[in-house]
Coordinates of C-alpha atoms in Angstrom, one line a residue:
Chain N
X1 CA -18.3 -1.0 -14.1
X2 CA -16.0 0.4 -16.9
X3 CA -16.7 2.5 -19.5
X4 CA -14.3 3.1 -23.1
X5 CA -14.6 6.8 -23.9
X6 CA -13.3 7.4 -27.3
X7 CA -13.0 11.3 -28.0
X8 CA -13.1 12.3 -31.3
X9 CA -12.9 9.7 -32.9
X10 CA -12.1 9.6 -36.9
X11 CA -12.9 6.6 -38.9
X12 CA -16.0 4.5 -38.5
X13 CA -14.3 1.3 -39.2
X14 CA -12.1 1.6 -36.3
X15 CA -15.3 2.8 -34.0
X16 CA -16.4 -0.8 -35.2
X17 CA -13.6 -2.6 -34.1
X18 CA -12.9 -1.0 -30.7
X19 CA -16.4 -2.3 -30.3
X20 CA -15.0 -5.9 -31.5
X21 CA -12.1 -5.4 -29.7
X22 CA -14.1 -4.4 -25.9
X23 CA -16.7 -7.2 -26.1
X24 CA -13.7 -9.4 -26.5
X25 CA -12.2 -8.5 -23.5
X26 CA -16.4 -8.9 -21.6
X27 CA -16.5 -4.9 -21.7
X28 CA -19.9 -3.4 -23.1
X29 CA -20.1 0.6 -22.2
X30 CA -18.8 2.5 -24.9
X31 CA -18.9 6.1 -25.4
X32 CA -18.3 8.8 -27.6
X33 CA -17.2 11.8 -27.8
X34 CA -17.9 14.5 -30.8
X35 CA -17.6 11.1 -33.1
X36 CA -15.7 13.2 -36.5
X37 CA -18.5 11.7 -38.9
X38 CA -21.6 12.1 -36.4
X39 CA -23.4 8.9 -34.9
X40 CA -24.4 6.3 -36.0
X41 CA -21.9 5.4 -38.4
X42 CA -22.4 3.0 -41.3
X43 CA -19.0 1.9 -41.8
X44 CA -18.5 1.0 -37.3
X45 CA -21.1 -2.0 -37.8
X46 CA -19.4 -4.5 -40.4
X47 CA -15.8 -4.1 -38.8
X48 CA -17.4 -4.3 -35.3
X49 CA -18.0 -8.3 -36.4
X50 CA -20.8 -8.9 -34.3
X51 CA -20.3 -6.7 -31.7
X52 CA -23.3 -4.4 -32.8
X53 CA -25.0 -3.9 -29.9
X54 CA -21.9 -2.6 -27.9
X55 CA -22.4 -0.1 -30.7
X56 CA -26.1 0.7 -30.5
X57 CA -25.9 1.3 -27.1
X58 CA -23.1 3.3 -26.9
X59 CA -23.8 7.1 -25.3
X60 CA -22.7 10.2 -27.2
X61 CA -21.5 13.6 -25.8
X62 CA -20.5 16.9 -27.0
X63 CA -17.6 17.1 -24.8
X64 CA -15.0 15.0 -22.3
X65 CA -16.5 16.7 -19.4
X66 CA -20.2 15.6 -19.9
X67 CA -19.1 11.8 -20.6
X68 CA -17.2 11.4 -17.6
X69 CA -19.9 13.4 -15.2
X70 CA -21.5 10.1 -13.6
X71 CA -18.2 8.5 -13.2
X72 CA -15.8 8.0 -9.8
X73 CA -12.6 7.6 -11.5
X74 CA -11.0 8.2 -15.2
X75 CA -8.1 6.8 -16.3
X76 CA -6.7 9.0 -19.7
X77 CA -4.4 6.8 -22.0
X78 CA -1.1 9.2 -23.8
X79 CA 1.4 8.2 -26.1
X80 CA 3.6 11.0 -25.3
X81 CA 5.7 12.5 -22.3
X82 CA 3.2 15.7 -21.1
X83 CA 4.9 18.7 -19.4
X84 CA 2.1 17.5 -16.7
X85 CA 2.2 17.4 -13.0
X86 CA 0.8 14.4 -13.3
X87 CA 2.4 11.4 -13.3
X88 CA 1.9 9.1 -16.2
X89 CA 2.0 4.9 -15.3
X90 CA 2.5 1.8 -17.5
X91 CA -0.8 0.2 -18.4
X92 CA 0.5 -3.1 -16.3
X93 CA 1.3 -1.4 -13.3
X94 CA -1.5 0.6 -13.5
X95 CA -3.9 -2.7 -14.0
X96 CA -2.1 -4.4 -11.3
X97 CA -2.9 -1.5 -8.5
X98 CA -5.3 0.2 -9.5
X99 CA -8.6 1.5 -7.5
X100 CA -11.7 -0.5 -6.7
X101 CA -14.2 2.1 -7.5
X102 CA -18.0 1.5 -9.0
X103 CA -17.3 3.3 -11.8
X104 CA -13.9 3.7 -14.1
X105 CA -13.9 5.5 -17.4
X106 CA -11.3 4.8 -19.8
X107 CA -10.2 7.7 -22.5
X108 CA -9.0 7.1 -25.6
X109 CA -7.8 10.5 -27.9
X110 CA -8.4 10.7 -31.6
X111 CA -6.1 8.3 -33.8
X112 CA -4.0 11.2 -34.9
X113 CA -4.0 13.8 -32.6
X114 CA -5.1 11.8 -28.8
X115 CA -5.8 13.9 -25.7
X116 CA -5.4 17.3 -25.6
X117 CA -3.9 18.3 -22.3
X118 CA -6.6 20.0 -21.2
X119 CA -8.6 16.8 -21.3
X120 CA -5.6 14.5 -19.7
X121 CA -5.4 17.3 -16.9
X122 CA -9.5 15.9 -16.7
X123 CA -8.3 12.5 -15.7
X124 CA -7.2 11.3 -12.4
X125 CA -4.8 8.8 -13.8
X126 CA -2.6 9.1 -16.9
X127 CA -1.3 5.9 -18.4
X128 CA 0.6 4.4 -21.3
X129 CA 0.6 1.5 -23.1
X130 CA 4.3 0.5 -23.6
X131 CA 5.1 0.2 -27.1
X132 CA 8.5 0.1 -29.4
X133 CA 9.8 3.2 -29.2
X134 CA 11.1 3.5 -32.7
X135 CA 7.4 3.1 -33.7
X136 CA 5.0 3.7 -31.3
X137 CA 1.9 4.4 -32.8
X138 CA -1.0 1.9 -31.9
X139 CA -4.1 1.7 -34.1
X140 CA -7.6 2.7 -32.2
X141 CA -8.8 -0.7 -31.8
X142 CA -5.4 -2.1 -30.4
X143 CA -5.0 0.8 -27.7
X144 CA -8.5 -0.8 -26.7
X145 CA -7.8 -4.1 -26.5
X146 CA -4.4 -3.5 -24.7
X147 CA -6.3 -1.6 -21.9
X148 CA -9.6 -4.3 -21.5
X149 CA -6.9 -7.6 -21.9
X150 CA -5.1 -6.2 -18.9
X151 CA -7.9 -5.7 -16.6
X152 CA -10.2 -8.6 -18.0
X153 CA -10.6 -11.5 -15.8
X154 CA -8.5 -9.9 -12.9
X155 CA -9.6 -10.0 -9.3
X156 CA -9.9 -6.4 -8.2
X157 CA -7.1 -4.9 -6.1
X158 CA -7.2 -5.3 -2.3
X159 CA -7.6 -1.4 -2.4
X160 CA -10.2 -0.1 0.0
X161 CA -13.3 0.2 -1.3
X162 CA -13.2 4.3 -2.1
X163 CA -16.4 6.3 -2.5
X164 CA -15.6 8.5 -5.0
X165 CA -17.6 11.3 -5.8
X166 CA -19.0 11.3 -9.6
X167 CA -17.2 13.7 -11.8
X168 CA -20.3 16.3 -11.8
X169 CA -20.3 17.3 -8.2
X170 CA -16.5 17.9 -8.8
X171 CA -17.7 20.3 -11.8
X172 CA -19.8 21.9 -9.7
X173 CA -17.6 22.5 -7.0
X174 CA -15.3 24.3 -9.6
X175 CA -17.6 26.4 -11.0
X176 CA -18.7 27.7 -8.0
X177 CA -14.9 28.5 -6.9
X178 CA -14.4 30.2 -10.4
X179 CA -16.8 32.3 -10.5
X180 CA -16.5 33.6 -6.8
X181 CA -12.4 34.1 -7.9
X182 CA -13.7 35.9 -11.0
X183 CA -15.6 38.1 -9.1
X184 CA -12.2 39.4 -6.9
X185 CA -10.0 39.6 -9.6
X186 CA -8.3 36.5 -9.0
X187 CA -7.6 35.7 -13.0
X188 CA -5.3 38.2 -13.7
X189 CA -3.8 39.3 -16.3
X190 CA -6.9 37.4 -18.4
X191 CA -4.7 35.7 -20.6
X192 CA -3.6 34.0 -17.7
X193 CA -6.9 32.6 -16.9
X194 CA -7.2 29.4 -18.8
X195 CA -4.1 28.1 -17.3
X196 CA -4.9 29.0 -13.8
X197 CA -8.2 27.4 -14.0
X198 CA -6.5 24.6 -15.2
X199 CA -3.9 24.6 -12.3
X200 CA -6.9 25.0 -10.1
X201 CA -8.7 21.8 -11.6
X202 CA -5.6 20.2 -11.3
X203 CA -4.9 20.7 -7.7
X204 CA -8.8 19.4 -7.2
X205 CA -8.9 16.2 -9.6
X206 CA -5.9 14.9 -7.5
X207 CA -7.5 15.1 -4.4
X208 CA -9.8 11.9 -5.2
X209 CA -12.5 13.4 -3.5
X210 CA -15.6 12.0 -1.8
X211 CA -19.1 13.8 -1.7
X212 CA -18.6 14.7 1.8
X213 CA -15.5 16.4 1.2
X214 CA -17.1 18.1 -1.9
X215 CA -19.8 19.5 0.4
X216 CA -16.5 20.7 2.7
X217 CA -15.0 22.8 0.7
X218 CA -18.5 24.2 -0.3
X219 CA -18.7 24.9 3.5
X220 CA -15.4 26.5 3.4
X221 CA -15.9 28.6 0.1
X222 CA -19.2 29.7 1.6
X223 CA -17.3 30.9 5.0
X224 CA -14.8 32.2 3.5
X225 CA -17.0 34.5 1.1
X226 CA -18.4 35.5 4.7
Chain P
X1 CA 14.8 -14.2 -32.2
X2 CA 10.9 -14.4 -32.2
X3 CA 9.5 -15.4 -35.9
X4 CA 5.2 -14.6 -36.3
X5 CA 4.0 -16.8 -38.8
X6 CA 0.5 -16.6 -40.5
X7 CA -0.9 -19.5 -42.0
X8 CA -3.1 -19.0 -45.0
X9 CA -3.8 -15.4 -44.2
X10 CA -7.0 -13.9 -46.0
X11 CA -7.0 -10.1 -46.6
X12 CA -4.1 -8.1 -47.4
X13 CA -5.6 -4.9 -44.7
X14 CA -4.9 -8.0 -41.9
X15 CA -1.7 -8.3 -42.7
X16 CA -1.0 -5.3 -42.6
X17 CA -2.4 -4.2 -39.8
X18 CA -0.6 -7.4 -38.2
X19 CA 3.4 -5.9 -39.5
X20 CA 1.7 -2.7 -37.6
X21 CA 0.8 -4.1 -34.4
X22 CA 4.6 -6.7 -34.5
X23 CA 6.4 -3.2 -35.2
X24 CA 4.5 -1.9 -32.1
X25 CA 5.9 -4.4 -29.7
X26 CA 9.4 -4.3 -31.4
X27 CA 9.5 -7.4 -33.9
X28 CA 10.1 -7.8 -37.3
X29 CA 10.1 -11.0 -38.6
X30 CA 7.1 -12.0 -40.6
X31 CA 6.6 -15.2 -42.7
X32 CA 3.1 -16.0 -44.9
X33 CA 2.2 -19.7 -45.6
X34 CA 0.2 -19.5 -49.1
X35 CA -1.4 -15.8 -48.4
X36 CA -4.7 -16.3 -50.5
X37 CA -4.6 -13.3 -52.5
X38 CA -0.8 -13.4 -53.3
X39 CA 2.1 -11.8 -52.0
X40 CA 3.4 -8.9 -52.2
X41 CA -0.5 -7.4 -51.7
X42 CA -0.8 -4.0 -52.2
X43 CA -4.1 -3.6 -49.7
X44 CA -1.3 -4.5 -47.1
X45 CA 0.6 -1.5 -47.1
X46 CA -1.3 1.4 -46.1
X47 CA -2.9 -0.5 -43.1
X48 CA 0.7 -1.0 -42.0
X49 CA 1.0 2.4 -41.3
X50 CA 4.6 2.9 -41.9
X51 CA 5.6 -0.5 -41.1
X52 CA 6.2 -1.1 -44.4
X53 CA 10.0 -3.0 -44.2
X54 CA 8.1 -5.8 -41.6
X55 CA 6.3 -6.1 -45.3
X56 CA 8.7 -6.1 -47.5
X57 CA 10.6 -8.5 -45.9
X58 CA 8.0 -10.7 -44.9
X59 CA 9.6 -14.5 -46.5
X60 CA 6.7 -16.7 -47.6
X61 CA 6.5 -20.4 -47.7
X62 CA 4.0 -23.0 -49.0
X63 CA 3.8 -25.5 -46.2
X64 CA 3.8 -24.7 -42.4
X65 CA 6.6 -26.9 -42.5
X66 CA 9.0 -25.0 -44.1
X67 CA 8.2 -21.8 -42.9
X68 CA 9.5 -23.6 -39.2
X69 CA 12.5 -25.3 -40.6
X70 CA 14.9 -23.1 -38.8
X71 CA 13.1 -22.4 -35.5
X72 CA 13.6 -24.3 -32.6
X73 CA 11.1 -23.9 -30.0
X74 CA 7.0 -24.0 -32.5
X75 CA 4.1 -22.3 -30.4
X76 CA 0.8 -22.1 -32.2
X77 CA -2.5 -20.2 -31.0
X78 CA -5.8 -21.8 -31.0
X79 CA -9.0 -20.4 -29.8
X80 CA -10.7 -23.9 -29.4
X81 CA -10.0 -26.3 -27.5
X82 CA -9.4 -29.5 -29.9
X83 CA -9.3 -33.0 -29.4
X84 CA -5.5 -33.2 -28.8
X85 CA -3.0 -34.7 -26.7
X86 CA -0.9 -31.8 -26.2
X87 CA -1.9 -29.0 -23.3
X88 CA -3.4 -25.9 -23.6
X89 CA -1.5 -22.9 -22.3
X90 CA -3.5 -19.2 -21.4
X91 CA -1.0 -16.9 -22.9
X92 CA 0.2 -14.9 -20.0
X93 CA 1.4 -18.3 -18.1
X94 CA 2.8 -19.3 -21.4
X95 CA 4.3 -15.7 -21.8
X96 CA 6.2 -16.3 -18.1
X97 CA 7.5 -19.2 -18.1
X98 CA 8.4 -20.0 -22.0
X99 CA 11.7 -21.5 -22.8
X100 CA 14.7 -19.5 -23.8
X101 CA 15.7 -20.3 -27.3
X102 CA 17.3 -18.8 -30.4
X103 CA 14.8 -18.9 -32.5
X104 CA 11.0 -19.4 -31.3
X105 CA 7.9 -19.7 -34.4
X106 CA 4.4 -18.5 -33.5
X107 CA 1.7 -19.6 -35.8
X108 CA -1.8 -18.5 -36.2
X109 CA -4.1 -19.3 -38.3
X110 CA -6.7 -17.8 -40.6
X111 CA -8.9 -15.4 -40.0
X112 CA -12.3 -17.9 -40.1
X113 CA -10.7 -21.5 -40.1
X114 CA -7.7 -21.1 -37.7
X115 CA -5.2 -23.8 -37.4
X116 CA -5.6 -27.6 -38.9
X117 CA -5.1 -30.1 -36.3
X118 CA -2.5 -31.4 -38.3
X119 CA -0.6 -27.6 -38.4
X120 CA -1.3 -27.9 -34.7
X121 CA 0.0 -31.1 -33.8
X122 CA 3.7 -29.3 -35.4
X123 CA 3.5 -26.8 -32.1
X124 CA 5.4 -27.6 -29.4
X125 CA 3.1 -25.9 -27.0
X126 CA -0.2 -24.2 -27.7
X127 CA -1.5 -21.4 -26.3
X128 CA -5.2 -20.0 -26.2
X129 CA -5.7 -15.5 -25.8
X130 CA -8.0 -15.2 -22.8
X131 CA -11.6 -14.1 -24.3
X132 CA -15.2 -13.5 -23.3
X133 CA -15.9 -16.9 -23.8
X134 CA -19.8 -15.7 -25.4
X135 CA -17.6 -13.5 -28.1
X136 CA -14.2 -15.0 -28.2
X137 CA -13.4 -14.5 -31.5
X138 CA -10.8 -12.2 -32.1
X139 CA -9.4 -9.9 -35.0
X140 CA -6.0 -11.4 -36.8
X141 CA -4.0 -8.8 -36.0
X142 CA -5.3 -8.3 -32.3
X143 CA -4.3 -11.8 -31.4
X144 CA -0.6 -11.2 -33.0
X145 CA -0.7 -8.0 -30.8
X146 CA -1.6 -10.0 -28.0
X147 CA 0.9 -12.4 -28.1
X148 CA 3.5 -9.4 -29.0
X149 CA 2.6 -7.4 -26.1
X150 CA 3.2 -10.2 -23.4
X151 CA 6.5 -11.1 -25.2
X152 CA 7.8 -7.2 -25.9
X153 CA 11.0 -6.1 -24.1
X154 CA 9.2 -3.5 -21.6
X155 CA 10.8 0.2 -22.7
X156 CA 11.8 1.6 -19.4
X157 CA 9.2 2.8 -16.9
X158 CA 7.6 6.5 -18.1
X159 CA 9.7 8.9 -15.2
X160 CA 7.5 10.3 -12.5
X161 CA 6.9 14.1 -13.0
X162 CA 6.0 14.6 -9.4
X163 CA 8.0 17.5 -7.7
X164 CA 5.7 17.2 -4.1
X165 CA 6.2 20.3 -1.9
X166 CA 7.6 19.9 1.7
X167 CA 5.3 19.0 4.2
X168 CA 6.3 22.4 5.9
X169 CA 4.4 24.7 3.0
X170 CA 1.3 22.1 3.1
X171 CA 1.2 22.6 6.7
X172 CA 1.8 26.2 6.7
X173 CA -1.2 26.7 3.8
X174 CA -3.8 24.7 6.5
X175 CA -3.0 26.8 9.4
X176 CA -3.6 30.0 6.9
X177 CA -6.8 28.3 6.0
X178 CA -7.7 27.0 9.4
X179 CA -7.1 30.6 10.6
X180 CA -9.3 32.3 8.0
X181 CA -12.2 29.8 8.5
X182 CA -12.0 30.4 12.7
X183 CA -12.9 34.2 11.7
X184 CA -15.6 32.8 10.3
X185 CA -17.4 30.9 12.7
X186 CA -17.1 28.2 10.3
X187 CA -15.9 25.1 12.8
X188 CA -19.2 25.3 14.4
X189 CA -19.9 23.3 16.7
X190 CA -17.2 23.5 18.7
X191 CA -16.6 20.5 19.8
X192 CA -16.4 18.9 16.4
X193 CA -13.5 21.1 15.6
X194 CA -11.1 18.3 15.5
X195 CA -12.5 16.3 12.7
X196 CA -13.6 19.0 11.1
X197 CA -10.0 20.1 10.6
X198 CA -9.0 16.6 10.2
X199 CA -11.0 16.2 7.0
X200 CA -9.8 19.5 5.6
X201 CA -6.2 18.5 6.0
X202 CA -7.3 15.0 4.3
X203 CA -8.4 16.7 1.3
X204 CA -5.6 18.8 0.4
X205 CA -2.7 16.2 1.3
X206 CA -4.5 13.7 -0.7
X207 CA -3.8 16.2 -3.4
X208 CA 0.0 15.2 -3.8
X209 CA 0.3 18.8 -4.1
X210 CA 3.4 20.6 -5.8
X211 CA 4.9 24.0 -4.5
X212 CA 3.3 25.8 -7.2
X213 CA 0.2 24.4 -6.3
X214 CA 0.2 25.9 -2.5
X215 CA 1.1 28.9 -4.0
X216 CA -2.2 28.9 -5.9
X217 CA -4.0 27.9 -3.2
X218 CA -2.7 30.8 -0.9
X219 CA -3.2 33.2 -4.2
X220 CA -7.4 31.6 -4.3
X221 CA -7.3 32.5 -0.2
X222 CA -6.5 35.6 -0.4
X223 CA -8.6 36.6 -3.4
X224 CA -11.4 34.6 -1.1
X225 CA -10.9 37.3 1.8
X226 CA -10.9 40.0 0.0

């Protein structure tokens, strides 16, 4: 299953046709996230052309973090070279290899602005669509349809099925490893904090991590809190 | 040199939002066969988003005819199949093995109607966009993308960011770990000590983990222990 997570999105009109635009490609799940002129929109249905119940089923949620909880692996699309650890693929290569998983989500930034880089560093794959460079901006809808017409129709990758823990358990693990290193000082100076805690999420959302290891490093946060 | 050619185009906003997407993939050349509303059309310009010289230069034509007098090699797109002698291509086996030319004409149609047999019978090859066959049909300027995309000059592959840490500092971090968990009692039982450590040391090198990173990871130890 795939889901297309559009985050802040601006315009109705091209909520509508990223609708079009995903049930064109045979790709149903949409979310949304913090839509700019709340949900539902008026404007999404006539430019959707059809597509409307792709939009009246589509999930809404306040933040990134919530709409990717129940799912294994997200993908995060970026116009722009990110002083990120991360490496960043082309959208073919990436279609071509990427992981058999239950559950992908697909995240699209704002039509302006995109993906902060807090919410990239959320994703465990960063990919881009390859474009002129001279003029690279894509509308909305046509980031969309570049991602679902590359992975449309395609036999899966040979990968190994992976088991990949959904995204909540992940959170959870976090939290838990936070807080403890807030209790022994570990965020210092404070101003510091919010990019160690990123570093720290980073160093996690790499891992790919099943629920077994999840319950690991519980095991080992636990011992080593002994 | 690559020509897109659209045939009796309805709204101004399509086209564009079609000089958009061309400019995206790195062409320029736009000709309009009897554009219903005119040409120049002002609703054109602001959804080209800056790609206002594809516009501007846009040559326009009243027959199909002329606007291919010059090319040599005619594909047009169809999203039907039609009662016709000549072959249907899917775009992406088109896109692989198309014929090296000077000049090469796309055509596509209007936004309802698409192309006449007649205008179709002028192609040398057709091609059809792969679609959800139960909601195939697609936005004007999403099929020119389409065909753009699988045609573009590829910019050169985004550069990997990665700077991995020597095995040496991964494998010194584990034996800090693995040290600070025996204190513990946490590889209990015994006997499962092995693949106990085995899966810790999956989960971190799965990480891909930069020197930095095992640097945090000592820094989260230590605050741990204390």
């Amino acid at each position: 299953m795939t889901t297309l997570i559009l985050v802040r999105p601006q315009l109705g009109e091209n909520i509508g046709m990223v609708a079009r635009a995903m049930l064109n490609c045979g790709f149903e799940k949409l979310s949304l996230v913090d839509p700019r002129d709340g949900w539902p929109n008026p404007a999404a249905f006539p430019a959707a052309a059809g597509a409307d119940h792709v939009l009246k089923n589509a999930a809404v949620f306040n933040t990134v973090d919530e709409s990717i909880a129940a799912c294994q692996h997200v993908v995060a699309t970026t116009a722009r070279k990110r002083d990120m650890e991360k490496p960043v693929q082309f959208l073919p290569d990436w279609a071509e290899t990427r992981p058999a998983t239950e559950h992908t989500a697909i995240l699209f930034g704002a039509e302006a602005s995109g993906l902060s880089n807090e919410e990239l560093n959320l994703a465990d794959t960063l990919i881009t669509i390859p474009t002129n460079p001279t003029f690279p901006s894509l509308n909305l809808a046509q980031s969309v349809y570049a991602v679902c017409s590359q992975i449309m129709d395609r036999p899966k990758a040979p990968a190994p099925l992976e088991h990949l823990a959904p995204k909540k358990e992940l959170t959870f693990f976090l939290e838990a490893l936070e807080s403890d290193l807030d209790l022994t000082g570990f965020f210092h100076p404070a101003h510091k904090k919010p990019l160690m805690r990123q570093n720290i999420r980073n160093i996690f959302s790499k891992a790919r991590l099943t629920s077994q290891e999840i319950q690991t490093l519980h095991g080992i946060l636990k011992a080593l809190k002994k």
